[in-house]
CSV table of C-alpha atoms and ligand atoms in Angstrom, one decimal:
chain,number,residue,atom,x,y,z
A,1,UNK,CA,-8.8,-15.3,30.1
A,2,UNK,CA,-10.9,-15.6,26.9
A,3,UNK,CA,-11.5,-12.0,25.7
A,4,UNK,CA,-14.3,-12.9,23.4
A,5,UNK,CA,-17.0,-10.6,24.6
A,6,UNK,CA,-19.0,-9.4,21.7
A,7,UNK,CA,-18.3,-6.0,20.5
A,8,UNK,CA,-21.6,-4.3,19.3
A,9,UNK,CA,-19.8,-1.9,17.0
A,10,UNK,CA,-18.6,-4.9,14.9
A,11,UNK,CA,-22.4,-5.5,14.0
A,12,UNK,CA,-22.3,-2.4,11.7
A,13,UNK,CA,-19.5,-4.5,9.5
A,14,UNK,CA,-22.5,-6.7,8.2
A,15,UNK,CA,-23.7,-6.0,4.7
A,16,UNK,CA,-27.0,-4.5,5.5
A,17,UNK,CA,-25.7,-2.4,8.4
A,18,UNK,CA,-22.5,-1.0,6.9
A,19,UNK,CA,-22.4,2.8,6.7
A,20,UNK,CA,-21.2,3.0,3.1
A,21,UNK,CA,-21.4,6.7,2.8
A,22,UNK,CA,-19.2,7.4,5.7
A,23,UNK,CA,-17.7,4.4,7.5
A,24,UNK,CA,-14.8,6.5,9.1
A,25,UNK,CA,-16.6,7.3,12.4
A,26,UNK,CA,-17.2,3.5,12.9
A,27,UNK,CA,-13.5,2.8,12.0
A,28,UNK,CA,-12.5,5.5,14.7
A,29,UNK,CA,-14.9,3.7,17.2
A,30,UNK,CA,-13.4,0.3,16.6
A,31,UNK,CA,-9.6,1.5,17.0
A,32,UNK,CA,-10.8,3.0,20.3
A,33,UNK,CA,-12.5,-0.2,21.4
A,34,UNK,CA,-9.2,-2.2,21.5
A,35,UNK,CA,-6.5,-3.7,19.4
A,36,UNK,CA,-8.7,-6.7,18.5
A,37,UNK,CA,-12.3,-7.0,19.2
A,38,UNK,CA,-14.8,-9.9,18.9
A,39,UNK,CA,-17.8,-10.3,16.6
A,40,UNK,CA,-19.8,-13.1,18.1
A,41,UNK,CA,-22.5,-13.3,15.3
A,42,UNK,CA,-19.9,-14.0,12.6
A,43,UNK,CA,-17.5,-15.6,14.9
A,44,UNK,CA,-14.5,-13.5,14.0
A,45,UNK,CA,-11.9,-11.0,15.5
A,46,UNK,CA,-11.6,-7.3,13.9
A,47,UNK,CA,-8.1,-5.9,13.6
A,48,UNK,CA,-8.7,-2.2,13.1
A,49,UNK,CA,-5.4,-0.5,14.1
A,50,UNK,CA,-2.3,-0.2,11.8
A,51,UNK,CA,-0.1,-2.1,14.2
A,52,UNK,CA,-2.2,-5.3,14.5
A,53,UNK,CA,-3.3,-5.3,10.7
A,54,UNK,CA,0.4,-5.4,9.7
A,55,UNK,CA,1.3,-8.1,12.5
A,56,UNK,CA,-1.4,-10.5,11.2
A,57,UNK,CA,-0.8,-9.8,7.5
A,58,UNK,CA,3.1,-10.2,7.9
A,59,UNK,CA,2.8,-13.8,9.5
A,60,UNK,CA,1.6,-16.4,7.0
A,61,UNK,CA,2.7,-19.1,9.6
A,62,UNK,CA,0.5,-18.1,12.3
A,63,UNK,CA,-2.2,-16.6,10.2
A,64,UNK,CA,-3.3,-18.7,7.0
A,65,UNK,CA,-5.3,-17.6,3.9
A,66,UNK,CA,-6.4,-21.2,3.0
A,67,UNK,CA,-9.4,-21.0,5.0
A,68,UNK,CA,-10.9,-18.0,3.5
A,69,UNK,CA,-10.0,-14.4,3.0
A,70,UNK,CA,-13.7,-13.1,3.3
A,71,UNK,CA,-16.0,-13.4,6.3
A,72,UNK,CA,-18.6,-15.3,4.2
A,73,UNK,CA,-16.0,-17.8,3.6
A,74,UNK,CA,-15.7,-18.9,7.3
A,75,UNK,CA,-16.5,-22.3,7.6
A,76,UNK,CA,-16.3,-23.1,3.9
A,77,UNK,CA,-14.1,-26.0,2.7
A,78,UNK,CA,-12.6,-25.6,-0.6
A,79,UNK,CA,-11.5,-28.7,-2.7
A,80,UNK,CA,-9.0,-26.5,-4.1
A,81,UNK,CA,-7.9,-22.8,-3.6
A,82,UNK,CA,-10.1,-20.6,-5.7
A,83,UNK,CA,-7.5,-17.9,-6.1
A,84,UNK,CA,-3.8,-17.4,-5.5
A,85,UNK,CA,-4.8,-15.2,-2.4
A,86,UNK,CA,-6.4,-18.5,-0.8
A,87,UNK,CA,-3.0,-20.2,-0.8
A,88,UNK,CA,-0.4,-20.5,1.8
A,89,UNK,CA,3.5,-21.5,1.9
A,90,UNK,CA,4.8,-23.4,0.3
A,91,UNK,CA,2.2,-23.5,-2.4
A,92,UNK,CA,1.9,-19.7,-2.3
A,93,UNK,CA,5.7,-19.3,-2.4
A,94,UNK,CA,5.8,-21.5,-5.6
A,95,UNK,CA,2.9,-19.7,-7.3
A,96,UNK,CA,4.2,-16.4,-6.6
A,97,UNK,CA,7.6,-17.3,-7.9
A,98,UNK,CA,6.0,-18.4,-11.1
A,99,UNK,CA,3.8,-15.2,-11.7
A,100,UNK,CA,6.0,-12.6,-10.1
A,101,UNK,CA,8.2,-12.3,-13.4
A,102,UNK,CA,5.2,-11.4,-15.4
A,103,UNK,CA,4.6,-8.3,-13.1
A,104,UNK,CA,8.2,-7.3,-12.2
A,105,UNK,CA,9.6,-3.8,-12.1
A,106,UNK,CA,11.2,-4.2,-15.6
A,107,UNK,CA,7.9,-5.3,-17.2
A,108,UNK,CA,5.9,-2.4,-15.7
A,109,UNK,CA,8.5,0.0,-16.9
A,110,UNK,CA,8.4,-1.4,-20.4
A,111,UNK,CA,4.6,-0.9,-20.3
A,112,UNK,CA,4.8,2.7,-18.9
A,113,UNK,CA,5.1,4.5,-22.4
A,114,UNK,CA,2.0,2.5,-23.6
A,115,UNK,CA,0.1,3.2,-20.3
A,116,UNK,CA,0.8,6.8,-20.4
A,117,UNK,CA,-0.2,7.1,-23.9
A,118,UNK,CA,-3.6,5.3,-23.3
A,119,UNK,CA,-4.1,7.8,-20.3
A,120,UNK,CA,-3.4,10.8,-22.5
A,121,UNK,CA,-5.8,9.7,-25.3
A,122,UNK,CA,-8.4,8.9,-22.7
A,123,UNK,CA,-8.0,12.4,-21.1
A,124,UNK,CA,-8.1,14.1,-24.6
A,125,UNK,CA,-11.5,12.6,-25.2
A,126,UNK,CA,-12.9,13.4,-21.8
A,127,UNK,CA,-15.1,16.6,-21.7
A,128,UNK,CA,-13.9,19.4,-19.9
A,129,UNK,CA,-15.9,22.4,-18.3
A,130,UNK,CA,-18.9,20.3,-18.1
A,131,UNK,CA,-20.4,17.8,-16.0
A,132,UNK,CA,-19.1,14.3,-16.5
A,133,UNK,CA,-19.6,11.0,-14.7
A,134,UNK,CA,-16.1,10.2,-13.2
A,135,UNK,CA,-16.6,6.6,-13.1
A,136,UNK,CA,-18.0,5.8,-16.6
A,137,UNK,CA,-16.5,8.8,-18.5
A,138,UNK,CA,-13.1,8.2,-17.1
A,139,UNK,CA,-11.9,6.0,-14.1
A,140,UNK,CA,-13.5,2.8,-15.5
A,141,UNK,CA,-11.7,3.1,-18.9
A,142,UNK,CA,-8.0,2.8,-18.2
A,143,UNK,CA,-7.9,-0.2,-16.0
A,144,UNK,CA,-9.9,-2.1,-18.4
A,145,UNK,CA,-7.6,-1.2,-21.4
A,146,UNK,CA,-4.6,-2.0,-19.3
A,147,UNK,CA,-5.8,-5.5,-18.2
A,148,UNK,CA,-7.1,-6.1,-21.6
A,149,UNK,CA,-3.7,-5.0,-23.1
A,150,UNK,CA,-1.6,-7.2,-20.7
A,151,UNK,CA,-3.7,-10.2,-21.0
A,152,UNK,CA,-3.9,-9.8,-24.7
A,153,UNK,CA,-7.7,-9.6,-24.9
A,154,UNK,CA,-8.8,-8.3,-28.3
A,155,UNK,CA,-9.8,-4.7,-28.1
A,156,UNK,CA,-13.3,-5.5,-29.4
A,157,UNK,CA,-14.0,-7.3,-26.2
A,158,UNK,CA,-12.5,-4.7,-23.7
A,159,UNK,CA,-16.0,-3.5,-22.9
A,160,UNK,CA,-16.9,-7.1,-21.7
A,161,UNK,CA,-14.0,-6.9,-19.1
A,162,UNK,CA,-15.9,-4.7,-16.9
A,163,UNK,CA,-19.0,-6.9,-16.9
A,164,UNK,CA,-17.0,-9.9,-16.2
A,165,UNK,CA,-15.4,-8.4,-13.1
A,166,UNK,CA,-18.5,-7.0,-11.9
A,167,UNK,CA,-19.9,-10.3,-11.9
A,168,UNK,CA,-17.1,-11.8,-9.8
A,169,UNK,CA,-17.4,-9.0,-6.8
A,170,UNK,CA,-19.9,-9.8,-4.1
A,171,UNK,CA,-22.1,-6.8,-3.5
A,172,UNK,CA,-22.1,-5.4,-7.0
A,173,UNK,CA,-25.4,-5.0,-9.0
A,174,UNK,CA,-24.6,-8.0,-11.2
A,175,UNK,CA,-23.8,-10.2,-8.2
A,176,UNK,CA,-27.3,-10.2,-7.2
A,177,UNK,CA,-28.6,-11.7,-10.4
A,178,UNK,CA,-27.2,-15.2,-10.1
A,179,UNK,CA,-28.1,-16.2,-13.7
A,180,UNK,CA,-26.6,-13.2,-15.2
A,181,UNK,CA,-23.5,-13.6,-13.1
A,182,UNK,CA,-22.9,-17.3,-14.1
A,183,UNK,CA,-23.4,-16.5,-17.7
A,184,UNK,CA,-20.9,-13.7,-17.6
A,185,UNK,CA,-18.4,-15.8,-15.4
A,186,UNK,CA,-18.7,-18.8,-18.0
A,187,UNK,CA,-18.1,-16.2,-20.8
A,188,UNK,CA,-14.9,-15.0,-19.1
A,189,UNK,CA,-13.6,-18.4,-18.2
A,190,UNK,CA,-14.3,-19.5,-22.0
A,191,UNK,CA,-12.5,-16.3,-23.3
A,192,UNK,CA,-9.4,-16.9,-20.9
A,193,UNK,CA,-9.2,-20.6,-21.8
A,194,UNK,CA,-9.1,-19.5,-25.6
A,195,UNK,CA,-6.4,-17.0,-24.9
A,196,UNK,CA,-4.3,-19.8,-23.0
A,197,UNK,CA,-4.7,-22.3,-25.8
A,198,UNK,CA,-3.6,-19.9,-28.6
A,199,UNK,CA,-0.7,-18.7,-26.5
A,200,UNK,CA,0.5,-22.3,-26.2
A,201,UNK,CA,0.5,-22.5,-30.0
A,202,UNK,CA,1.9,-19.0,-30.9
A,203,UNK,CA,3.3,-17.1,-27.9
A,204,UNK,CA,2.4,-13.4,-27.9
A,205,UNK,CA,4.1,-10.3,-26.1
A,206,UNK,CA,1.5,-10.4,-23.3
A,207,UNK,CA,1.2,-11.8,-19.7
A,208,UNK,CA,-0.7,-14.9,-20.7
A,209,UNK,CA,2.0,-16.0,-23.1
A,210,UNK,CA,4.7,-15.2,-20.4
A,211,UNK,CA,2.8,-17.3,-17.8
A,212,UNK,CA,2.1,-20.2,-20.3
A,213,UNK,CA,5.8,-20.5,-21.0
A,214,UNK,CA,7.2,-19.5,-17.6
A,215,UNK,CA,9.5,-22.1,-16.2
A,216,UNK,CA,11.0,-22.5,-12.8
A,217,UNK,CA,13.5,-25.4,-12.8
A,218,UNK,CA,11.0,-27.6,-15.0
A,219,UNK,CA,7.9,-26.5,-12.8
A,220,UNK,CA,5.3,-24.7,-14.5
A,221,UNK,CA,1.5,-23.7,-14.0
A,222,UNK,CA,-0.8,-26.2,-14.8
A,223,UNK,CA,-4.0,-25.3,-17.1
A,224,UNK,CA,-6.3,-25.1,-13.9
A,225,UNK,CA,-3.6,-23.0,-11.9
A,226,UNK,CA,-3.4,-20.7,-15.0
A,227,UNK,CA,-7.2,-20.4,-15.2
A,228,UNK,CA,-7.6,-19.5,-11.7
A,229,UNK,CA,-4.9,-17.0,-11.7
A,230,UNK,CA,-6.1,-15.2,-14.9
A,231,UNK,CA,-9.7,-15.1,-13.5
A,232,UNK,CA,-8.4,-13.4,-10.4
A,233,UNK,CA,-6.1,-11.0,-12.4
A,234,UNK,CA,-9.0,-9.7,-14.4
A,235,UNK,CA,-10.9,-8.9,-11.3
A,236,UNK,CA,-8.1,-7.9,-8.9
A,237,UNK,CA,-6.7,-5.3,-11.4
A,238,UNK,CA,-9.8,-3.7,-12.5
A,239,UNK,CA,-12.3,-2.8,-9.8
A,240,UNK,CA,-9.8,-1.8,-7.4
A,241,UNK,CA,-7.8,0.5,-9.8
A,242,UNK,CA,-11.0,2.2,-11.0
A,243,UNK,CA,-12.1,2.9,-7.5
A,244,UNK,CA,-8.7,4.4,-6.6
A,245,UNK,CA,-8.9,6.7,-9.7
A,246,UNK,CA,-12.6,7.6,-9.1
A,247,UNK,CA,-12.1,8.0,-5.4
A,248,UNK,CA,-9.0,10.1,-5.8
A,249,UNK,CA,-10.6,12.6,-8.1
A,250,UNK,CA,-13.5,12.9,-5.6
A,251,UNK,CA,-10.9,13.6,-2.8
A,252,UNK,CA,-9.4,16.4,-4.9
A,253,UNK,CA,-13.0,18.0,-5.5
A,254,UNK,CA,-13.3,17.8,-1.7
A,255,UNK,CA,-9.9,19.2,-1.2
A,256,UNK,CA,-9.5,22.0,-4.0
A,257,UNK,CA,-6.2,23.4,-2.5
A,258,UNK,CA,-4.5,19.7,-2.9
A,259,UNK,CA,-5.3,19.9,-6.7
A,260,UNK,CA,-3.8,23.3,-7.1
A,261,UNK,CA,-0.6,22.1,-4.9
A,262,UNK,CA,-0.2,19.2,-7.5
A,263,UNK,CA,-0.5,21.4,-10.6
A,264,UNK,CA,2.1,23.9,-9.1
A,265,UNK,CA,4.6,21.0,-8.5
A,266,UNK,CA,4.1,17.9,-10.4
A,267,UNK,CA,7.1,16.2,-8.6
A,268,UNK,CA,4.4,15.5,-6.0
A,269,UNK,CA,2.4,13.0,-8.4
A,270,UNK,CA,4.2,10.0,-6.7
A,271,UNK,CA,3.4,10.9,-3.1
A,272,UNK,CA,-0.1,11.9,-4.4
A,273,UNK,CA,-0.7,8.6,-5.9
A,274,UNK,CA,0.1,7.0,-2.4
A,275,UNK,CA,-2.1,9.4,-0.7
A,276,UNK,CA,-5.1,8.6,-3.0
A,277,UNK,CA,-4.4,4.8,-2.3
A,278,UNK,CA,-4.4,5.5,1.6
A,279,UNK,CA,-7.4,7.7,1.3
A,280,UNK,CA,-9.4,5.5,-0.9
A,281,UNK,CA,-8.4,2.0,0.4
A,282,UNK,CA,-10.3,0.2,-2.4
A,283,UNK,CA,-10.1,-3.1,-0.6
A,284,UNK,CA,-11.8,-2.6,2.7
A,285,UNK,CA,-10.6,-5.8,4.5
A,286,UNK,CA,-9.3,-9.2,4.0
A,287,UNK,CA,-9.3,-12.0,6.6
A,288,UNK,CA,-6.8,-14.6,7.8
A,289,UNK,CA,-7.4,-17.6,10.2
A,290,UNK,CA,-5.1,-18.3,13.2
A,291,UNK,CA,-3.2,-21.5,12.8
A,292,UNK,CA,-2.1,-21.9,16.5
A,293,UNK,CA,-3.1,-20.4,19.8
A,294,UNK,CA,-1.4,-17.1,19.8
A,295,UNK,CA,-1.7,-13.4,21.0
A,296,UNK,CA,-2.2,-10.3,19.0
A,297,UNK,CA,-1.9,-6.9,20.4
A,298,UNK,CA,-2.1,-8.5,23.9
A,299,UNK,CA,-5.3,-10.2,23.1
A,300,UNK,CA,-5.2,-14.1,23.1
A,301,UNK,CA,-6.3,-15.6,19.9
A,302,UNK,CA,-7.2,-19.3,19.7
A,303,UNK,CA,-6.2,-21.6,16.8
A,304,UNK,CA,-9.0,-21.5,14.2
A,305,UNK,CA,-10.1,-18.1,15.0
A,306,UNK,CA,-10.6,-15.8,11.8
A,307,UNK,CA,-9.2,-12.4,12.1
A,308,UNK,CA,-10.6,-9.6,9.8
A,309,UNK,CA,-7.8,-7.1,8.8
A,310,UNK,CA,-9.6,-3.7,8.3
A,311,UNK,CA,-7.2,-1.9,5.9
A,312,UNK,CA,-9.4,1.0,5.5
A,313,UNK,CA,-9.4,1.8,9.2
A,314,UNK,CA,-5.6,1.0,9.5
A,315,UNK,CA,-5.2,3.6,6.8
A,316,UNK,CA,-6.6,6.4,9.0
A,317,UNK,CA,-4.9,5.3,12.3
A,318,UNK,CA,-3.4,8.3,14.1
A,319,UNK,CA,-0.6,6.2,15.7
A,320,UNK,CA,0.8,5.5,12.3
A,321,UNK,CA,-0.3,8.5,10.4
A,322,UNK,CA,0.0,11.2,13.2
A,323,UNK,CA,-2.8,13.8,14.1
A,324,UNK,CA,-3.7,14.6,10.5
A,325,UNK,CA,-4.4,10.9,9.6
A,326,UNK,CA,-7.9,12.2,8.5
A,327,UNK,CA,-6.6,14.8,6.3
A,328,UNK,CA,-5.9,14.2,2.5
A,329,UNK,CA,-2.4,15.5,1.9
A,330,UNK,CA,-0.8,15.1,-1.3
A,331,UNK,CA,2.8,15.1,-0.1
A,332,UNK,CA,2.4,12.8,2.8
A,333,UNK,CA,5.8,11.1,3.4
A,334,UNK,CA,6.4,8.5,4.8
A,335,UNK,CA,3.2,6.9,3.9
A,336,UNK,CA,3.0,3.2,5.1
A,337,UNK,CA,-0.5,2.5,4.0
A,338,UNK,CA,-1.7,-0.9,3.7
A,339,UNK,CA,-4.1,-0.5,0.7
A,340,UNK,CA,-2.1,-3.2,-1.1
A,341,UNK,CA,-2.2,-5.2,1.9
A,342,UNK,CA,0.9,-6.4,3.9
A,343,UNK,CA,3.3,-9.4,4.0
A,344,UNK,CA,3.7,-12.2,1.6
A,345,UNK,CA,0.4,-11.6,-0.3
A,346,UNK,CA,1.3,-8.1,-0.9
A,347,UNK,CA,-0.5,-7.0,-4.1
A,348,UNK,CA,1.2,-8.4,-7.2
A,349,UNK,CA,-0.1,-5.5,-9.3
A,350,UNK,CA,0.9,-2.5,-7.0
A,351,UNK,CA,3.5,-1.1,-9.5
A,352,UNK,CA,1.0,-1.4,-12.3
A,353,UNK,CA,-1.8,0.2,-10.2
A,354,UNK,CA,0.5,3.0,-9.1
A,355,UNK,CA,1.5,3.6,-12.6
A,356,UNK,CA,-2.3,3.9,-13.8
A,357,UNK,CA,-3.1,6.5,-11.1
A,358,UNK,CA,0.0,8.4,-11.7
A,359,UNK,CA,-0.4,8.4,-15.5
A,360,UNK,CA,-4.1,9.7,-15.1
A,361,UNK,CA,-2.9,12.6,-12.7
A,362,UNK,CA,0.0,13.5,-15.1
A,363,UNK,CA,-2.5,13.6,-18.1
A,364,UNK,CA,-5.0,15.7,-16.4
A,365,UNK,CA,-2.2,18.2,-15.5
A,366,UNK,CA,-0.9,18.0,-19.3
A,367,UNK,CA,-4.5,18.7,-20.4
A,368,UNK,CA,-4.4,21.9,-18.3
A,369,UNK,CA,-7.1,21.0,-15.6
A,370,UNK,CA,-6.9,23.6,-13.1
A,371,UNK,CA,-9.7,22.7,-10.7
A,372,UNK,CA,-11.9,19.7,-10.2
A,373,UNK,CA,-15.4,20.5,-9.0
A,374,UNK,CA,-18.3,18.4,-7.6
A,375,UNK,CA,-21.5,19.2,-9.0
A,376,UNK,CA,-23.7,16.6,-7.5
A,377,UNK,CA,-23.9,13.9,-4.8
A,378,UNK,CA,-21.3,11.1,-4.8
A,379,UNK,CA,-22.9,7.5,-4.8
A,380,UNK,CA,-20.8,4.8,-3.2
A,381,UNK,CA,-20.7,1.1,-3.7
A,382,UNK,CA,-22.9,-1.0,-1.5
A,383,UNK,CA,-20.2,-3.7,-1.0
A,384,UNK,CA,-18.5,-4.4,2.3
A,385,UNK,CA,-15.3,-5.6,0.6
A,386,UNK,CA,-14.5,-3.1,-2.2
A,387,UNK,CA,-14.8,0.6,-1.3
A,388,UNK,CA,-15.8,2.4,-4.3
A,389,UNK,CA,-17.6,5.3,-6.1
A,390,UNK,CA,-20.4,4.3,-8.3
A,391,UNK,CA,-21.5,7.6,-9.6
A,392,UNK,CA,-19.9,11.1,-9.1
A,393,UNK,CA,-20.9,14.2,-11.3
A,394,UNK,CA,-17.6,16.3,-11.4
A,395,UNK,CA,-16.3,19.0,-13.7
A,396,UNK,CA,-12.7,19.3,-14.9
A,397,UNK,CA,-12.0,22.7,-15.5
A,398,UNK,CA,-9.5,24.2,-17.7
A,399,UNK,CA,-10.5,27.9,-17.3
B,1,HEM,C1,-5.5,0.3,-6.5
B,1,HEM,C2,-5.5,-0.9,-7.1
B,1,HEM,C3,-5.2,-2.3,-6.2
B,1,HEM,C4,-5.5,-2.6,-4.9
B,1,HEM,C5,-6.1,-1.5,-3.8
B,1,HEM,C6,-5.2,-3.9,-4.7
B,1,HEM,C7,-5.2,-4.4,-3.5
B,1,HEM,C8,-4.6,-5.7,-3.1
B,1,HEM,C9,-4.7,-6.4,-1.9
B,1,HEM,C10,-5.1,-5.5,-0.4
B,1,HEM,C11,-4.1,-7.4,-1.9
B,1,HEM,C12,-3.7,-8.6,-0.8
B,1,HEM,C13,-4.5,-9.8,-0.7
B,1,HEM,C14,-4.2,-10.5,0.7
B,1,HEM,O1,-3.4,-10.1,1.5
B,1,HEM,O2,-5.0,-11.5,0.8
B,1,HEM,C15,-3.9,-7.8,-3.2
B,1,HEM,C16,-3.3,-8.9,-3.9
B,1,HEM,C17,-3.2,-9.2,-5.2
B,1,HEM,N1,-3.4,-8.3,-6.2
B,1,HEM,FE1,-4.0,-6.4,-6.1
B,1,HEM,N2,-4.8,-4.4,-5.8
B,1,HEM,C18,-4.8,-3.4,-6.8
B,1,HEM,C19,-4.4,-3.6,-8.1
B,1,HEM,C20,-4.0,-4.8,-8.8
B,1,HEM,C21,-3.7,-4.9,-10.1
B,1,HEM,C22,-3.6,-3.8,-11.1
B,1,HEM,C23,-3.2,-6.3,-10.2
B,1,HEM,C24,-2.8,-6.9,-11.4
B,1,HEM,C25,-3.0,-6.6,-12.7
B,1,HEM,C26,-3.4,-6.9,-9.0
B,1,HEM,C27,-3.1,-8.3,-8.7
B,1,HEM,C28,-3.3,-8.7,-7.4
B,1,HEM,C29,-2.9,-10.3,-7.2
B,1,HEM,C30,-2.6,-11.3,-8.2
B,1,HEM,C31,-2.9,-10.5,-5.7
B,1,HEM,C32,-2.6,-11.7,-5.0
B,1,HEM,C33,-1.1,-11.7,-4.5
B,1,HEM,C34,-1.0,-12.8,-3.5
B,1,HEM,O3,-1.8,-13.6,-3.2
B,1,HEM,O4,0.2,-13.2,-3.4
B,1,HEM,N3,-4.0,-5.8,-8.0
B,1,HEM,N4,-4.2,-6.6,-4.1
């Protein structure tokens, strides 16, 4: 039996219908509607429960990334993959082996003192006991500094990094201005190409130099592969981490008891970091395409069918997180959230992102912040891919 009857709820996942300010009732209704539901308008399945999102994400053989990871890519035929996320084994496995060493645990541990110092410097400059915009005054700064630092982008150009990454994300303000978007993307590509060329001549202590010289049994990334990867890195590591930090601090303002519990016992910073990731889920959804006729959650899926994995919904699934899945709880453990995806494409920068969030929380505690208060409405991003806060007036109180 073909289970493809259109589920009207899925219409709300479209750009102009998406309930950006509070999508969680929609997610709950989608989870109740079934393990997989069909969107006839776009021609794709929606997986909104944790079990099916992880089943699809885990299996790169039955579900490929090469035919697009976003619904607007359905039917698009790329001459070459636009990002590493669009590759499948064996190309993905090779790619991953070449770039993984630059993001390994040892590298992140070595960066820790620098990132913690940057977070402390940032928080020392942020005004306390008066209203600030948590995005521009705080959350946007550290991810840009860290990406700038690890890529070896000169400090004077760090303010361009935000503009470059905005120009690469569908749904942001810059995206809607094609001329400006193309100009910014060209500027970013030129800057990255220059950094690659100079690293070839004289290696520095940064990720670009490591990637240029990384050698796996004589195999290396080509210039085109390097350019594609660096482009992606700059975007993947910036917007997402910023939204986790801003969304996390907004969550604390909405759950004042939780900030107090964290200040009381800072050993909870690690579990709090993962709860922030679950709660904010900065990447709302990615897609796969079935390579064979198969079955997911008891529903038959035909070869060629796209399946959207709704991470933001899976992260509130009561079957995985229990009856308090809809509660922000900093000591949640276990916490098998899928904010970083699941399976072979699991986020390469997860350790780095966790460190940036934890360093921010620690720096705020060190600065004596006792409460985080909302003093105005929170504005959320209009994107259906990235869940984010665009503006939130908060007060960090130290007295
Ligand atoms: C809170 C912050 C972040 C979130 C929520 C996030 C989320 C994700 C998700 C959901 C994926 C899975 C893609 C897929 O399955 O197709 C992913 C992959 C990836 N992320 Fe992140 N990310 C974050 C931070 C970072 C950082 C800091 C970096 C690097 C500096 C980074 C680099 C990457 C790369 C390169 C991939 C592709 C991995 C692959 O295809 O094998 N991310 N990320």
